[in-house]
GROMACS .gro file of C-alpha atoms in nm:
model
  218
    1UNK     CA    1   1.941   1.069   1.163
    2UNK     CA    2   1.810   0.864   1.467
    3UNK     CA    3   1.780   0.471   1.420
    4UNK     CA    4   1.513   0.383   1.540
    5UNK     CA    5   1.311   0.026   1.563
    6UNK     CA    6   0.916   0.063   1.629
    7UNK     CA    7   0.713  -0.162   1.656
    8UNK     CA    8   0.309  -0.086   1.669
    9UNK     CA    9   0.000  -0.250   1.588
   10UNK     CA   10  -0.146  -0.139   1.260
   11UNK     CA   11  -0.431  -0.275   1.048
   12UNK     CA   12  -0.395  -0.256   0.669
   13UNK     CA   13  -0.672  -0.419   0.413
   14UNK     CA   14  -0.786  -0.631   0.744
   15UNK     CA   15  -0.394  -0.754   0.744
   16UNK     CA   16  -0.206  -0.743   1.081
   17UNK     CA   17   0.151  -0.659   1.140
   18UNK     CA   18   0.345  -0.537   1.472
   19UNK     CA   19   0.625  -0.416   1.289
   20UNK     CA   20   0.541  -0.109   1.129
   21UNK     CA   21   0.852   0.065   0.966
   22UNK     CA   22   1.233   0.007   1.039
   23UNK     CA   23   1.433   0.277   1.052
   24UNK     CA   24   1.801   0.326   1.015
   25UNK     CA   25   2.143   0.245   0.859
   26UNK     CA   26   2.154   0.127   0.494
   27UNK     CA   27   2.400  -0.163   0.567
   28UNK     CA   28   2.328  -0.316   0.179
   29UNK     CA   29   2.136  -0.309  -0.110
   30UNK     CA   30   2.052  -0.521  -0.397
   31UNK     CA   31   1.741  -0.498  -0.715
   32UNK     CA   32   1.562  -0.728  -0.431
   33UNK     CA   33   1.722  -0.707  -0.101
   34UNK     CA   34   1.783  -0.451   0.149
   35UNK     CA   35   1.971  -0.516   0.483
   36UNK     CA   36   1.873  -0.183   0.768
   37UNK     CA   37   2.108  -0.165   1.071
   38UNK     CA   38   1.915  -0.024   1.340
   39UNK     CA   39   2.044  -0.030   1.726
   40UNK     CA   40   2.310  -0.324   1.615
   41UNK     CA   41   2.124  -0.514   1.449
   42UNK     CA   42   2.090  -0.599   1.061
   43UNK     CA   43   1.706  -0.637   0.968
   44UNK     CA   44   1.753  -0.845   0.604
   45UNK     CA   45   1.446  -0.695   0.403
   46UNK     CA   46   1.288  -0.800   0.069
   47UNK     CA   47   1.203  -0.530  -0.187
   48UNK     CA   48   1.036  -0.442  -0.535
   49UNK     CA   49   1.274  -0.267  -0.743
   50UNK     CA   50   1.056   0.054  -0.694
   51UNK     CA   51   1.143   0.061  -0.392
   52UNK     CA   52   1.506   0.023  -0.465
   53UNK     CA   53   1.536   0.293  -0.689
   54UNK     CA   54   1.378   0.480  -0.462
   55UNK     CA   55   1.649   0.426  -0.169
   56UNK     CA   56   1.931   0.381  -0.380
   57UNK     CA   57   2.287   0.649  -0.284
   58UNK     CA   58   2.039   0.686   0.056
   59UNK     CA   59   2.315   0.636   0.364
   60UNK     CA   60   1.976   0.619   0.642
   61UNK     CA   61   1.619   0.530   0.504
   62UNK     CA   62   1.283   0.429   0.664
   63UNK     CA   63   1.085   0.118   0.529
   64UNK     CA   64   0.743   0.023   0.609
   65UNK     CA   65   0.735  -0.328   0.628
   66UNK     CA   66   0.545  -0.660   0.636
   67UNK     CA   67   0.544  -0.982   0.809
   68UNK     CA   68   0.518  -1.279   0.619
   69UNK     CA   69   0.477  -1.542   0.902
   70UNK     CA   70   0.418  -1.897   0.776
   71UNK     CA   71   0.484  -2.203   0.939
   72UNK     CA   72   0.848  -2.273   0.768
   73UNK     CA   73   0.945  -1.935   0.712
   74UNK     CA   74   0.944  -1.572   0.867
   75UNK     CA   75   1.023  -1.324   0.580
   76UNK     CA   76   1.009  -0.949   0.589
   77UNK     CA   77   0.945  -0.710   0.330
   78UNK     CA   78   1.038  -0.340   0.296
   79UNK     CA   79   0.850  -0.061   0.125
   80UNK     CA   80   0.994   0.276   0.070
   81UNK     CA   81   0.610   0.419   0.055
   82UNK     CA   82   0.304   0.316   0.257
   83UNK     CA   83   0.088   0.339  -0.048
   84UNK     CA   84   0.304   0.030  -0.194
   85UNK     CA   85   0.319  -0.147   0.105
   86UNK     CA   86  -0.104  -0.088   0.110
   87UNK     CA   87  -0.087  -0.191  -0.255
   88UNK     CA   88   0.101  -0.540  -0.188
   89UNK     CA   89  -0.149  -0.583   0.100
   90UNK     CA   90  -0.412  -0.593  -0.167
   91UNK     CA   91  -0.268  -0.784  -0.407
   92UNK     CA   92  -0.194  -1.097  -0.150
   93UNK     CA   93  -0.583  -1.120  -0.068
   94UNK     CA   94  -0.625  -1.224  -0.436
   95UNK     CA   95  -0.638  -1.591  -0.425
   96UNK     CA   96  -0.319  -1.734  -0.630
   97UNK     CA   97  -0.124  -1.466  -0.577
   98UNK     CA   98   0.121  -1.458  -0.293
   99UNK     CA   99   0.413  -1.222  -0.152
  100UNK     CA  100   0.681  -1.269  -0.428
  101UNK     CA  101   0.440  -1.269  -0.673
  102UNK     CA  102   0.291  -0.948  -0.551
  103UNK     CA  103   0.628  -0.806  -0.514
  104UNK     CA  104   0.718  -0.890  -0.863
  105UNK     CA  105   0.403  -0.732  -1.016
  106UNK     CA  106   0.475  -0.410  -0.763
  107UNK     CA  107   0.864  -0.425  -0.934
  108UNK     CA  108   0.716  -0.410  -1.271
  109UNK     CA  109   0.445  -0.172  -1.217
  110UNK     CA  110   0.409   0.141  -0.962
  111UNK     CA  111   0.097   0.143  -0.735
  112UNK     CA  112  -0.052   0.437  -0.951
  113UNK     CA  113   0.066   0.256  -1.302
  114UNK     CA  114  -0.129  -0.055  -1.107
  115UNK     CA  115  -0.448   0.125  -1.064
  116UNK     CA  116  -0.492   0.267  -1.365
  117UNK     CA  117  -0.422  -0.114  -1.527
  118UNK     CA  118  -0.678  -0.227  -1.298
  119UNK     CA  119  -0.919   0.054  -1.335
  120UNK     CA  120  -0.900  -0.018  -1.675
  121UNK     CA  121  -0.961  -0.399  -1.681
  122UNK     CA  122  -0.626  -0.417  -1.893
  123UNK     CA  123  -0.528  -0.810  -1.805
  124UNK     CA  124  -0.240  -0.790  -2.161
  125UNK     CA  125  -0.058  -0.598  -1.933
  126UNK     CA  126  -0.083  -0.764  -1.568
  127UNK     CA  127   0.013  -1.089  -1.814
  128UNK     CA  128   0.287  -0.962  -1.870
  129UNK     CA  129   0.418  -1.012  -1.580
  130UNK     CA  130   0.591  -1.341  -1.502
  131UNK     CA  131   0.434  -1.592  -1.328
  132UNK     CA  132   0.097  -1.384  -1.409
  133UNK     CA  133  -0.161  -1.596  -1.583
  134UNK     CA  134  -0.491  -1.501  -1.767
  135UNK     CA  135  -0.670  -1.603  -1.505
  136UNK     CA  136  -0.462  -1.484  -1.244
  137UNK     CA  137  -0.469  -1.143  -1.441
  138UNK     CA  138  -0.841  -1.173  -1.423
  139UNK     CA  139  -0.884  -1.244  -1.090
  140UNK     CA  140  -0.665  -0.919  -0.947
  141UNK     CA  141  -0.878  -0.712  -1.154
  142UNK     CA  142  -1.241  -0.856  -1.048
  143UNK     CA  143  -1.128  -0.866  -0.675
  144UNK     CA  144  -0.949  -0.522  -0.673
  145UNK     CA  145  -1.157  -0.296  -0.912
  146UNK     CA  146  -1.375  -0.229  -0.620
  147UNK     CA  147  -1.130  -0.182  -0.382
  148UNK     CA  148  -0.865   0.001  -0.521
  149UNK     CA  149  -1.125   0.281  -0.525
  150UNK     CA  150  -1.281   0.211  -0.177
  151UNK     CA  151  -0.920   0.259  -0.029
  152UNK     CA  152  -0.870   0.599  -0.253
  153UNK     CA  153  -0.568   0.387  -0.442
  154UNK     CA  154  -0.795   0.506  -0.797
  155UNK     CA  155  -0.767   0.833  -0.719
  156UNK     CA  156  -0.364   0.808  -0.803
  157UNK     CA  157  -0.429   0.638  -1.112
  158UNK     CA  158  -0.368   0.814  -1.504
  159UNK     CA  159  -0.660   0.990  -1.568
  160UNK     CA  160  -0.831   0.844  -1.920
  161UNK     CA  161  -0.829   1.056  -2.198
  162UNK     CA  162  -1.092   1.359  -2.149
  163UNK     CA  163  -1.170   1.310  -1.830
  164UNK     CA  164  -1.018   1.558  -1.578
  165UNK     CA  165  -0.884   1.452  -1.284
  166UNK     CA  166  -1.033   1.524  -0.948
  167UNK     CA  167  -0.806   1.602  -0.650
  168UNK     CA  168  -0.813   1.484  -0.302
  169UNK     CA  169  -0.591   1.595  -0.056
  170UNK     CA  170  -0.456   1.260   0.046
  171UNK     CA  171  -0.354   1.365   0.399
  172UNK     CA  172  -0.662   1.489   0.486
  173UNK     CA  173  -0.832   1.191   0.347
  174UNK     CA  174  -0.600   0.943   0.529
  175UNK     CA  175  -0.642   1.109   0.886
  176UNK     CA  176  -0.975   1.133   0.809
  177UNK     CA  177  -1.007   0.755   0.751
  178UNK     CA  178  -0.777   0.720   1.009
  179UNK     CA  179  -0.981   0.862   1.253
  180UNK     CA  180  -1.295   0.659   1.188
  181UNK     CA  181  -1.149   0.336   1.197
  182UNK     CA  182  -1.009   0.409   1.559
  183UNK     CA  183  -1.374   0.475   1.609
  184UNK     CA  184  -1.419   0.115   1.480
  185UNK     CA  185  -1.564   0.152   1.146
  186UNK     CA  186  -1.385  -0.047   0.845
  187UNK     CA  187  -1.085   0.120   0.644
  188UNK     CA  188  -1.286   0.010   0.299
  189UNK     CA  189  -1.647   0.226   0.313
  190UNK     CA  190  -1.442   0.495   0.536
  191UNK     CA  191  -1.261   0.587   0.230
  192UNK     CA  192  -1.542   0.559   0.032
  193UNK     CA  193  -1.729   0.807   0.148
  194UNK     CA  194  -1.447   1.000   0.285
  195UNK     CA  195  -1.345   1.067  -0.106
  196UNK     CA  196  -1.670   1.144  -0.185
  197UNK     CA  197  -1.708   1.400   0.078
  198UNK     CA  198  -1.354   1.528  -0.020
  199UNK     CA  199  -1.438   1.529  -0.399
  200UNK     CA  200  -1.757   1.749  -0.337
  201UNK     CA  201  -1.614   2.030  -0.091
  202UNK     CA  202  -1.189   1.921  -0.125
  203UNK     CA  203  -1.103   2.232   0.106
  204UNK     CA  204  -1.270   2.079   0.448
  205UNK     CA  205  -1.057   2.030   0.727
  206UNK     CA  206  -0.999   1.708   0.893
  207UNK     CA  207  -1.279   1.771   1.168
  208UNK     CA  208  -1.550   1.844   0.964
  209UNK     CA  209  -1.473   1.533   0.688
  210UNK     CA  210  -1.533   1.330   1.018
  211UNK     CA  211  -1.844   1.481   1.075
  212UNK     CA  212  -2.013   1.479   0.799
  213UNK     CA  213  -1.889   1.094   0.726
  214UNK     CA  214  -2.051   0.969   1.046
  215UNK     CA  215  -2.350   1.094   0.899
  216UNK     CA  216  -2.346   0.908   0.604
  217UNK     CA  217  -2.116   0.572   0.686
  218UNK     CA  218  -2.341   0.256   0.693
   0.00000   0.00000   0.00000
């Protein structure tokens, strides 16, 4: 496999990074730490231990990373799947709750075990979580209910009892989402009403989602 550096501008939940994966050489690895050799040089990543079992025995791997810029530190951290790195994203706008934090709830939890604990306005469980708070807990699920299902996130989550689940094709909705925000509307009511469009007729191609959502985005 090609190692490969890239560096692009990208826009997740309204938060800016140039760096957008790093690709290459799995130089080391620990439960919270992963170092990536990539054209000679060793990028020093931090990581949830979902995302280490997911790389683990992996000789080259591909992390999609963020940029934690403050004014004493500059601290990246590595996801093995865009949907956690989108999940982390969300969790850091919660006031309170900041990048280790978010990584350690994202090491206990996966995104989808997340969602449905959010969906489900469980806060016993988010308190479980050290460093997590009631009203901490409280706060990630009032500021994310909505969003986790504006962003499609929801749509991953365990079904409740009864209630049968309701595919979307995921790729279709995220070049479909893609493709308006380009156009300069926001990520959040893209997906919206991209899911909605995809829950009503799931077989439409890309094109026509488009379509039909620039009819009804606001």
């Amino acid at each position: 496999m090609a190692q490969t550096f890239v560096l692009s501008k990208t826009n997740y939940c309204n938060t800016q990074t140039m760096i957008e994966y790093i690709k290459g050489v799995l130089a080391e690895l620990t439960p919270a730490y992963a170092v990536v050799e990539t054209t000679g040089v060793g990028y020093g990543l931090n990581i949830t231990l979902n995302t280490y079992s997911a790389i683990q025995g992996h000789k080259d791997v591909r992390l999609y990373a963020y940029e934690n810029i403050r004014e004493d530190a500059y601290t990246l951290f590595g996801f093995a799947t865009k949907e956690e790195r989108e999940m982390f994203l969300l969790l850091i706008t919660v006031s309170g709750v900041g990048a280790n934090t978010a990584r350690m709830i994202l090491s206990e939890m996966t995104p989808a075990e997340l969602c449905g604990v959010i969906s489900s306005g469980n806060e016993k469980v988010l308190k479980t979580v050290k460093g997590i708070g009631l009203r901490t807990a409280q706060r990630i699920i009032v500021d994310l209910k909505d969003k986790i299902t504006a962003f499609g996130f929801a749509d991953d989550a365990p079904q409740q009892a009864g209630q049968p689940a309701v595919q979307v094709d995921k790729e279709v909705k995220d070049e479909a989402v893609g493709a308006l925000t380009m156009l300069g509307f926001a990520p959040a009511p893209s997906a919206k009403v991209v899911i909605a469009i995809l829950k009503e007729q799931p077989t439409l191609p890309v094109e026509q989602v488009v379509k039909l959502a620039l009819k009804q985005i606001k």
